[in-house]
């Protein structure tokens, strides 16, 4: 009969031995839709950035002036490497500045 090992002899589990390694796994390659942010409509509220489960909304240090001369110090974009196309950002955007479009169109 096989001898069972005690818990002190078992290899520890549930340990991240290489913190930050999730960046090596590009999780966005199976999406069919991708968000496109309308910089004119966006009010820079940051809700999309907050709700994205994959940290795929990125805040860029890039100024933008709207056609109505409203000036913003930042712009928002999508990191395609990690966006899974779930659409939560578009769903939650209070001014509907995000449109989900087919990946091949974006
Ligand atoms: S939720 Fe909408 S308005 Fe707010 S930052 Fe994102 S795109 Fe802009
Ligand atoms: S579609 Fe989903 S994963 Fe992609 S940026 Fe929006 S909330 Fe994040």
mmCIF file of C-alpha atoms and ligand atoms in Angstrom:
data_model
loop_
_atom_site.group_PDB
_atom_site.id
_atom_site.type_symbol
_atom_site.label_atom_id
_atom_site.label_comp_id
_atom_site.label_asym_id
_atom_site.label_seq_id
_atom_site.Cartn_x
_atom_site.Cartn_y
_atom_site.Cartn_z
ATOM 1 C CA UNK A 1 0.000 0.000 0.000
ATOM 2 C CA UNK A 2 1.258 3.430 -0.939
ATOM 3 C CA UNK A 3 2.358 5.531 2.006
ATOM 4 C CA UNK A 4 0.651 8.910 2.247
ATOM 5 C CA UNK A 5 2.931 11.869 2.891
ATOM 6 C CA UNK A 6 2.283 14.196 5.766
ATOM 7 C CA UNK A 7 1.415 17.801 5.112
ATOM 8 C CA UNK A 8 4.906 18.850 6.160
ATOM 9 C CA UNK A 9 6.338 16.802 3.267
ATOM 10 C CA UNK A 10 4.001 18.184 0.625
ATOM 11 C CA UNK A 11 5.114 20.878 -1.826
ATOM 12 C CA UNK A 12 3.424 24.191 -0.971
ATOM 13 C CA UNK A 13 0.696 25.280 -3.394
ATOM 14 C CA UNK A 14 -1.037 28.523 -4.256
ATOM 15 C CA UNK A 15 2.182 30.487 -4.286
ATOM 16 C CA UNK A 16 3.118 32.978 -6.982
ATOM 17 C CA UNK A 17 6.844 32.356 -7.285
ATOM 18 C CA UNK A 18 7.330 34.984 -9.977
ATOM 19 C CA UNK A 19 5.208 38.049 -9.119
ATOM 20 C CA UNK A 20 4.097 40.080 -12.109
ATOM 21 C CA UNK A 21 4.279 37.162 -14.525
ATOM 22 C CA UNK A 22 0.679 37.713 -15.658
ATOM 23 C CA UNK A 23 2.052 40.431 -17.940
ATOM 24 C CA UNK A 24 3.676 37.661 -19.974
ATOM 25 C CA UNK A 25 0.302 36.171 -20.840
ATOM 26 C CA UNK A 26 -1.484 38.187 -23.484
ATOM 27 C CA UNK A 27 -5.100 37.488 -22.654
ATOM 28 C CA UNK A 28 -6.663 39.568 -25.389
ATOM 29 C CA UNK A 29 -6.141 37.354 -28.405
ATOM 30 C CA UNK A 30 -9.545 35.678 -28.410
ATOM 31 C CA UNK A 31 -11.790 38.738 -28.430
ATOM 32 C CA UNK A 32 -14.132 39.406 -31.344
ATOM 33 C CA UNK A 33 -15.081 42.960 -30.325
ATOM 34 C CA UNK A 34 -12.856 45.768 -29.126
ATOM 35 C CA UNK A 35 -13.803 49.115 -27.597
ATOM 36 C CA UNK A 36 -13.185 52.319 -29.476
ATOM 37 C CA UNK A 37 -13.229 55.450 -27.335
ATOM 38 C CA UNK A 38 -14.629 58.636 -28.802
ATOM 39 C CA UNK A 39 -12.271 61.301 -27.464
ATOM 40 C CA UNK A 40 -14.777 64.040 -28.330
ATOM 41 C CA UNK A 41 -17.553 62.557 -26.213
ATOM 42 C CA UNK A 42 -15.403 61.197 -23.381
ATOM 43 C CA UNK A 43 -15.555 63.340 -20.230
ATOM 44 C CA UNK A 44 -12.474 61.675 -18.638
ATOM 45 C CA UNK A 45 -14.535 60.355 -15.728
ATOM 46 C CA UNK A 46 -12.315 57.242 -15.500
ATOM 47 C CA UNK A 47 -15.209 54.836 -14.930
ATOM 48 C CA UNK A 48 -14.099 52.605 -17.823
ATOM 49 C CA UNK A 49 -10.595 52.477 -16.371
ATOM 50 C CA UNK A 50 -12.059 51.541 -12.997
ATOM 51 C CA UNK A 51 -14.431 48.800 -14.153
ATOM 52 C CA UNK A 52 -12.205 47.014 -16.658
ATOM 53 C CA UNK A 53 -11.433 43.585 -15.171
ATOM 54 C CA UNK A 54 -8.195 43.316 -17.132
ATOM 55 C CA UNK A 55 -6.655 46.746 -16.611
ATOM 56 C CA UNK A 56 -6.874 47.147 -20.364
ATOM 57 C CA UNK A 57 -8.010 50.781 -20.339
ATOM 58 C CA UNK A 58 -4.929 52.941 -20.303
ATOM 59 C CA UNK A 59 -4.696 56.581 -19.341
ATOM 60 C CA UNK A 60 -2.325 58.413 -21.618
ATOM 61 C CA UNK A 61 -0.509 61.599 -20.734
ATOM 62 C CA UNK A 62 -1.819 63.034 -23.971
ATOM 63 C CA UNK A 63 -3.666 66.343 -24.139
ATOM 64 C CA UNK A 64 -6.818 66.635 -26.179
ATOM 65 C CA UNK A 65 -8.924 69.637 -27.148
ATOM 66 C CA UNK A 66 -12.459 68.994 -28.320
ATOM 67 C CA UNK A 67 -14.086 70.779 -31.227
ATOM 68 C CA UNK A 68 -15.918 72.900 -28.637
ATOM 69 C CA UNK A 69 -12.530 73.899 -27.192
ATOM 70 C CA UNK A 70 -12.782 71.823 -24.024
ATOM 71 C CA UNK A 71 -9.249 70.927 -22.952
ATOM 72 C CA UNK A 72 -8.235 67.680 -21.306
ATOM 73 C CA UNK A 73 -4.814 66.720 -20.020
ATOM 74 C CA UNK A 74 -5.265 63.005 -20.580
ATOM 75 C CA UNK A 75 -6.745 60.653 -23.142
ATOM 76 C CA UNK A 76 -7.876 57.068 -22.817
ATOM 77 C CA UNK A 77 -7.015 54.153 -25.024
ATOM 78 C CA UNK A 78 -7.324 50.368 -25.012
ATOM 79 C CA UNK A 79 -4.478 47.914 -24.588
ATOM 80 C CA UNK A 80 -5.375 45.313 -27.174
ATOM 81 C CA UNK A 81 -2.938 42.775 -25.705
ATOM 82 C CA UNK A 82 -5.106 42.394 -22.611
ATOM 83 C CA UNK A 83 -8.619 43.567 -23.594
ATOM 84 C CA UNK A 84 -10.902 40.533 -23.794
ATOM 85 C CA UNK A 85 -13.743 42.410 -25.462
ATOM 86 C CA UNK A 86 -16.183 41.902 -22.598
ATOM 87 C CA UNK A 87 -17.839 45.290 -23.170
ATOM 88 C CA UNK A 88 -18.084 46.286 -19.515
ATOM 89 C CA UNK A 89 -16.389 49.608 -20.228
ATOM 90 C CA UNK A 90 -18.905 50.431 -22.961
ATOM 91 C CA UNK A 91 -21.785 49.319 -20.767
ATOM 92 C CA UNK A 92 -20.730 51.532 -17.867
ATOM 93 C CA UNK A 93 -19.588 54.652 -19.705
ATOM 94 C CA UNK A 94 -22.096 57.301 -18.580
ATOM 95 C CA UNK A 95 -21.926 59.272 -21.829
ATOM 96 C CA UNK A 96 -21.771 56.296 -24.207
ATOM 97 C CA UNK A 97 -18.377 57.346 -25.541
ATOM 98 C CA UNK A 98 -17.299 53.742 -26.096
ATOM 99 C CA UNK A 99 -18.415 51.666 -29.040
ATOM 100 C CA UNK A 100 -17.644 47.964 -29.330
ATOM 101 C CA UNK A 101 -16.576 47.198 -32.885
ATOM 102 C CA UNK A 102 -15.389 44.018 -34.589
ATOM 103 C CA UNK A 103 -11.649 43.532 -34.122
ATOM 104 C CA UNK A 104 -10.979 43.527 -37.850
ATOM 105 C CA UNK A 105 -12.589 46.979 -38.172
ATOM 106 C CA UNK A 106 -10.727 48.682 -35.291
HETATM 107 S S1 LIG B 1 -16.207 55.918 -18.912
HETATM 108 FE FE1 LIG B 1 -16.593 56.997 -20.832
HETATM 109 S S2 LIG B 1 -16.501 59.171 -20.308
HETATM 110 FE FE2 LIG B 1 -15.552 58.039 -18.630
HETATM 111 S S3 LIG B 1 -13.351 58.013 -19.119
HETATM 112 FE FE3 LIG B 1 -14.231 56.150 -19.960
HETATM 113 S S4 LIG B 1 -14.776 56.655 -22.087
HETATM 114 FE FE4 LIG B 1 -14.466 58.570 -21.002
HETATM 115 S S1 LIG B 2 -13.980 45.414 -23.330
HETATM 116 FE FE1 LIG B 2 -13.691 44.557 -21.234
HETATM 117 S S2 LIG B 2 -11.544 43.960 -21.170
HETATM 118 FE FE2 LIG B 2 -11.765 45.336 -22.926
HETATM 119 S S3 LIG B 2 -11.245 47.357 -22.154
HETATM 120 FE FE3 LIG B 2 -13.481 47.123 -21.980
HETATM 121 S S4 LIG B 2 -13.828 46.356 -19.902
HETATM 122 FE FE4 LIG B 2 -11.655 46.040 -20.388
#
